[in-house]
Amino acid sequence: MKKNIVFLPCISTGDGRSNPYQYSINSWKYWCKKNDCDLVVMDELLCPVEDMKITWQRWHVLDILEHSDINYNQVLVVDADTIVHPNCPNFFNLTNNKLAVVHNEGCYDWIIRSMENYHKHMFSDEPLLFNFWEYINCGFMIFNESHKSFLNDFINFYHNNKENIIKLQETYHVGTDQPIFNHFLRKQKIEHTFLPYEYNMCDLPRKEILNNELTMTQVGWVYHYNAIPQQFGKPEYWMEKTYKHLYEN
């Protein structure tokens, strides 16, 4: 029987970054049980990070599931620095069986720099940039079997352009896979549907909803602890605080 899958890359690289990821795993485990889905945690590297960053390795997701004899219907690939609200609606019902994404409500200076530089140096054959308000955050994306060839093409694109990709990242301090995914999605003309910000609430401090009252838990469903300035404290603090507020109180 095919089931919907939540796929969570959660790999320790020894730098302490993964310390709070158990809160993420536990929250998604609860949500999956409540919504009759299966949680699959990617906790091993496919290859050394020097050859391919974890953000790229995760796009082997459908191959990983198939090689593990896991039958899937739809698959959410979600970052491990997220906490899901226990009452989050079943977003798998909102996709219309398309690739489902969420706009990256974040630093538009970084977003536009990423878009422009990758367009100039890697996608100049595409006549126009897409709208910046349609730029996607890759930390919450829902796929199905029809997207397998697209993901394989995306991985092959990395292997064929690896040196240039790394050079661009180091030169312009832009994203790893995310800006390229955005361009590649349009280049391949993959139909996709946007879900509301509530399902991938990025850049919480900029929205003034990351505070001791945990305001974001009152206005949305999936909290993404990225882009947190040092003065706000570490993501570990906020993930633990949010998890205990939602699941232990």
Short mmCIF file of C-alpha atoms in Angstrom, two decimals:
data_model
loop_
_atom_site.label_atom_id
_atom_site.label_comp_id
_atom_site.label_asym_id
_atom_site.label_seq_id
_atom_site.Cartn_x
_atom_site.Cartn_y
_atom_site.Cartn_z
CA MET A 1 0.00 0.00 0.00
CA LYS A 2 1.35 3.39 -0.99
CA LYS A 3 1.49 5.98 1.77
CA ASN A 4 2.49 9.60 2.00
CA ILE A 5 6.03 10.03 3.29
CA VAL A 6 7.80 12.75 5.27
CA PHE A 7 11.49 12.55 4.32
CA LEU A 8 13.81 14.29 6.79
CA PRO A 9 17.55 14.59 6.06
CA CYS A 10 19.17 14.58 9.51
CA ILE A 11 22.90 13.92 9.33
CA SER A 12 25.49 14.81 11.95
CA THR A 13 28.68 16.32 10.56
CA GLY A 14 30.30 16.74 13.97
CA ASP A 15 29.91 20.52 14.20
CA GLY A 16 27.01 20.47 16.69
CA ARG A 17 24.54 21.83 14.17
CA SER A 18 22.43 18.68 14.38
CA ASN A 19 22.07 18.78 18.18
CA PRO A 20 18.45 20.08 18.15
CA TYR A 21 17.27 17.94 15.24
CA GLN A 22 15.73 15.36 17.55
CA TYR A 23 13.04 17.91 18.38
CA SER A 24 12.26 18.11 14.69
CA ILE A 25 12.18 14.32 14.32
CA ASN A 26 9.87 13.93 17.32
CA SER A 27 7.45 16.57 16.10
CA TRP A 28 7.24 15.06 12.62
CA LYS A 29 6.90 11.58 14.10
CA TYR A 30 3.82 12.75 16.00
CA TRP A 31 2.35 14.49 12.96
CA CYS A 32 2.89 11.45 10.72
CA LYS A 33 1.19 9.12 13.16
CA LYS A 34 -1.76 11.48 13.45
CA ASN A 35 -2.11 11.77 9.66
CA ASP A 36 -1.38 8.15 8.70
CA CYS A 37 1.94 8.96 7.04
CA ASP A 38 5.39 7.41 7.42
CA LEU A 39 8.48 9.27 8.57
CA VAL A 40 11.79 8.40 6.89
CA VAL A 41 14.93 9.92 8.38
CA MET A 42 18.02 10.14 6.18
CA ASP A 43 20.80 9.76 8.76
CA GLU A 44 23.70 8.55 6.59
CA LEU A 45 25.65 10.22 3.83
CA LEU A 46 25.52 8.83 0.31
CA CYS A 47 28.99 10.20 -0.35
CA PRO A 48 31.46 12.53 1.42
CA VAL A 49 30.24 16.10 1.80
CA GLU A 50 33.40 17.21 0.00
CA ASP A 51 31.99 15.57 -3.12
CA MET A 52 28.41 16.69 -2.62
CA LYS A 53 26.81 18.75 0.11
CA ILE A 54 23.94 17.23 2.07
CA THR A 55 21.59 19.75 0.50
CA TRP A 56 22.33 18.12 -2.85
CA GLN A 57 22.36 14.53 -1.61
CA ARG A 58 18.76 14.80 -0.40
CA TRP A 59 17.50 15.01 -3.99
CA HIS A 60 18.21 11.30 -4.33
CA VAL A 61 15.09 10.99 -2.14
CA LEU A 62 12.93 8.95 -4.52
CA ASP A 63 15.78 6.58 -5.36
CA ILE A 64 16.47 6.13 -1.64
CA LEU A 65 12.84 5.23 -0.97
CA GLU A 66 12.67 2.80 -3.87
CA HIS A 67 15.96 1.11 -2.96
CA SER A 68 14.58 0.73 0.57
CA ASP A 69 11.43 -0.94 -0.78
CA ILE A 70 9.26 1.89 0.50
CA ASN A 71 6.11 2.42 -1.52
CA TYR A 72 5.16 6.07 -1.63
CA ASN A 73 2.33 8.22 -2.87
CA GLN A 74 3.50 11.78 -2.17
CA VAL A 75 6.76 12.71 -0.46
CA LEU A 76 7.48 15.80 1.62
CA VAL A 77 11.19 16.65 1.75
CA VAL A 78 11.58 18.92 4.78
CA ASP A 79 14.58 20.41 6.56
CA ALA A 80 15.59 19.11 9.99
CA ASP A 81 15.63 22.63 11.46
CA THR A 82 11.83 22.68 11.47
CA ILE A 83 9.13 22.02 14.03
CA VAL A 84 5.60 21.13 12.92
CA HIS A 85 2.56 22.12 14.96
CA PRO A 86 0.68 19.03 16.21
CA ASN A 87 -2.55 20.41 14.72
CA CYS A 88 -1.06 21.22 11.33
CA PRO A 89 -3.57 20.32 8.58
CA ASN A 90 -2.69 17.51 6.20
CA PHE A 91 -0.93 19.50 3.48
CA PHE A 92 -0.77 16.42 1.22
CA ASN A 93 -4.44 17.15 0.52
CA LEU A 94 -3.57 20.58 -0.90
CA THR A 95 -1.20 19.66 -3.71
CA ASN A 96 -3.57 18.66 -6.52
CA ASN A 97 -0.93 15.99 -7.13
CA LYS A 98 1.55 18.60 -8.35
CA LEU A 99 4.95 19.59 -7.06
CA ALA A 100 4.01 21.72 -4.03
CA VAL A 101 6.28 24.51 -2.81
CA VAL A 102 6.34 27.58 -0.56
CA HIS A 103 7.72 30.98 -1.47
CA ASN A 104 10.87 31.99 0.41
CA GLU A 105 9.74 34.93 2.55
CA GLY A 106 13.23 35.99 3.57
CA CYS A 107 16.13 38.31 2.78
CA TYR A 108 15.38 39.59 -0.71
CA ASP A 109 18.90 40.96 -1.13
CA TRP A 110 20.25 37.40 -0.81
CA ILE A 111 17.44 35.96 -2.94
CA ILE A 112 17.88 38.42 -5.81
CA ARG A 113 21.69 38.13 -5.73
CA SER A 114 21.29 34.37 -6.00
CA MET A 115 18.81 34.64 -8.85
CA GLU A 116 20.84 37.18 -10.83
CA ASN A 117 24.26 35.55 -10.46
CA TYR A 118 23.12 32.04 -11.31
CA HIS A 119 21.12 33.39 -14.24
CA LYS A 120 24.14 35.30 -15.57
CA HIS A 121 26.68 32.51 -15.16
CA MET A 122 24.65 29.30 -15.60
CA PHE A 123 21.23 30.01 -17.07
CA SER A 124 21.90 32.86 -19.49
CA ASP A 125 20.20 30.86 -22.25
CA GLU A 126 16.92 31.49 -20.44
CA PRO A 127 15.54 34.82 -21.77
CA LEU A 128 14.08 36.23 -18.55
CA LEU A 129 14.42 35.95 -14.81
CA PHE A 130 11.33 34.72 -13.01
CA ASN A 131 9.64 36.96 -10.43
CA PHE A 132 11.47 37.17 -7.11
CA TRP A 133 8.17 36.75 -5.25
CA GLU A 134 7.96 33.28 -6.79
CA TYR A 135 11.36 32.19 -5.49
CA ILE A 136 11.02 28.86 -3.66
CA ASN A 137 12.53 27.73 -0.38
CA CYS A 138 13.72 24.13 -0.72
CA GLY A 139 13.17 23.31 2.94
CA PHE A 140 9.56 22.16 2.36
CA MET A 141 8.68 20.56 -0.97
CA ILE A 142 6.21 17.84 -1.89
CA PHE A 143 6.98 15.46 -4.77
CA ASN A 144 5.43 12.37 -6.30
CA GLU A 145 6.59 9.64 -8.67
CA SER A 146 6.07 11.83 -11.73
CA HIS A 147 8.97 14.03 -10.56
CA LYS A 148 11.58 11.27 -10.52
CA SER A 149 13.10 12.10 -13.92
CA PHE A 150 13.21 15.79 -13.01
CA LEU A 151 15.13 15.07 -9.80
CA ASN A 152 17.51 12.76 -11.65
CA ASP A 153 18.15 15.47 -14.24
CA PHE A 154 18.77 17.93 -11.43
CA ILE A 155 21.38 15.65 -9.83
CA ASN A 156 23.03 15.11 -13.21
CA PHE A 157 23.12 18.86 -13.72
CA TYR A 158 25.13 19.12 -10.50
CA HIS A 159 27.64 16.49 -11.60
CA ASN A 160 28.06 18.13 -14.99
CA ASN A 161 28.53 21.63 -13.52
CA LYS A 162 30.04 20.89 -10.12
CA GLU A 163 33.16 23.04 -10.40
CA ASN A 164 31.26 26.07 -11.67
CA ILE A 165 28.58 25.69 -8.99
CA ILE A 166 31.15 25.60 -6.18
CA LYS A 167 33.00 28.58 -7.67
CA LEU A 168 29.81 30.64 -7.81
CA GLN A 169 28.94 29.80 -4.22
CA GLU A 170 32.37 30.81 -2.98
CA THR A 171 32.54 33.97 -5.10
CA TYR A 172 29.07 35.43 -4.51
CA HIS A 173 28.15 33.74 -1.18
CA VAL A 174 24.86 32.57 -2.61
CA GLY A 175 22.87 29.42 -1.90
CA THR A 176 23.96 25.85 -2.59
CA ASP A 177 21.20 23.96 -4.36
CA GLN A 178 18.25 26.29 -3.79
CA PRO A 179 18.89 29.03 -6.40
CA ILE A 180 19.79 26.40 -8.98
CA PHE A 181 16.64 24.44 -8.17
CA ASN A 182 14.58 27.57 -8.76
CA HIS A 183 16.13 28.16 -12.17
CA PHE A 184 16.08 24.49 -13.15
CA LEU A 185 12.42 24.18 -12.24
CA ARG A 186 11.54 26.92 -14.72
CA LYS A 187 13.97 25.67 -17.34
CA GLN A 188 12.32 22.24 -17.24
CA LYS A 189 8.85 23.84 -17.15
CA ILE A 190 7.73 21.75 -14.18
CA GLU A 191 4.18 22.58 -13.13
CA HIS A 192 3.99 23.49 -9.45
CA THR A 193 1.57 24.89 -6.93
CA PHE A 194 2.28 27.29 -4.07
CA LEU A 195 1.19 26.58 -0.52
CA PRO A 196 0.84 29.46 1.99
CA TYR A 197 3.71 30.77 4.10
CA GLU A 198 2.17 29.01 7.12
CA TYR A 199 3.63 25.71 5.85
CA ASN A 200 7.25 26.92 5.74
CA MET A 201 7.69 29.91 8.01
CA CYS A 202 11.23 31.04 7.17
CA ASP A 203 13.18 33.97 8.54
CA LEU A 204 11.03 34.26 11.66
CA PRO A 205 12.93 37.15 13.32
CA ARG A 206 12.38 39.35 10.27
CA LYS A 207 8.62 38.83 10.70
CA GLU A 208 8.85 39.82 14.40
CA ILE A 209 7.08 36.61 15.45
CA LEU A 210 10.02 34.77 17.03
CA ASN A 211 9.77 35.87 20.65
CA ASN A 212 9.32 34.49 24.15
CA GLU A 213 5.56 34.27 23.55
CA LEU A 214 6.27 32.10 20.48
CA THR A 215 3.86 34.19 18.42
CA MET A 216 4.59 32.16 15.29
CA THR A 217 2.82 29.14 16.82
CA GLN A 218 -0.41 31.16 16.82
CA VAL A 219 -0.30 32.12 13.14
CA GLY A 220 1.16 29.16 11.24
CA TRP A 221 2.03 25.48 11.13
CA VAL A 222 5.67 24.72 10.21
CA TYR A 223 8.43 26.78 11.83
CA HIS A 224 11.75 26.94 10.00
CA TYR A 225 14.64 28.04 12.22
CA ASN A 226 16.90 29.52 9.57
CA ALA A 227 18.39 33.00 9.17
CA ILE A 228 18.39 33.68 12.92
CA PRO A 229 20.79 36.53 13.85
CA GLN A 230 23.22 35.85 16.68
CA GLN A 231 21.52 38.30 19.03
CA PHE A 232 18.35 36.16 18.94
CA GLY A 233 20.17 33.12 20.27
CA LYS A 234 20.88 29.76 18.71
CA PRO A 235 18.29 27.74 16.75
CA GLU A 236 18.74 24.98 19.33
CA TYR A 237 17.25 27.21 22.04
CA TRP A 238 14.20 28.10 19.95
CA MET A 239 13.59 24.58 18.69
CA GLU A 240 13.66 23.15 22.21
CA LYS A 241 11.45 25.96 23.54
CA THR A 242 8.91 25.52 20.72
CA TYR A 243 8.82 21.74 21.00
CA LYS A 244 8.26 21.76 24.76
CA HIS A 245 5.57 24.44 24.40
CA LEU A 246 3.65 22.46 21.78
CA TYR A 247 4.23 18.88 22.89
CA GLU A 248 5.00 18.84 26.61
CA ASN A 249 2.83 21.55 28.13
#
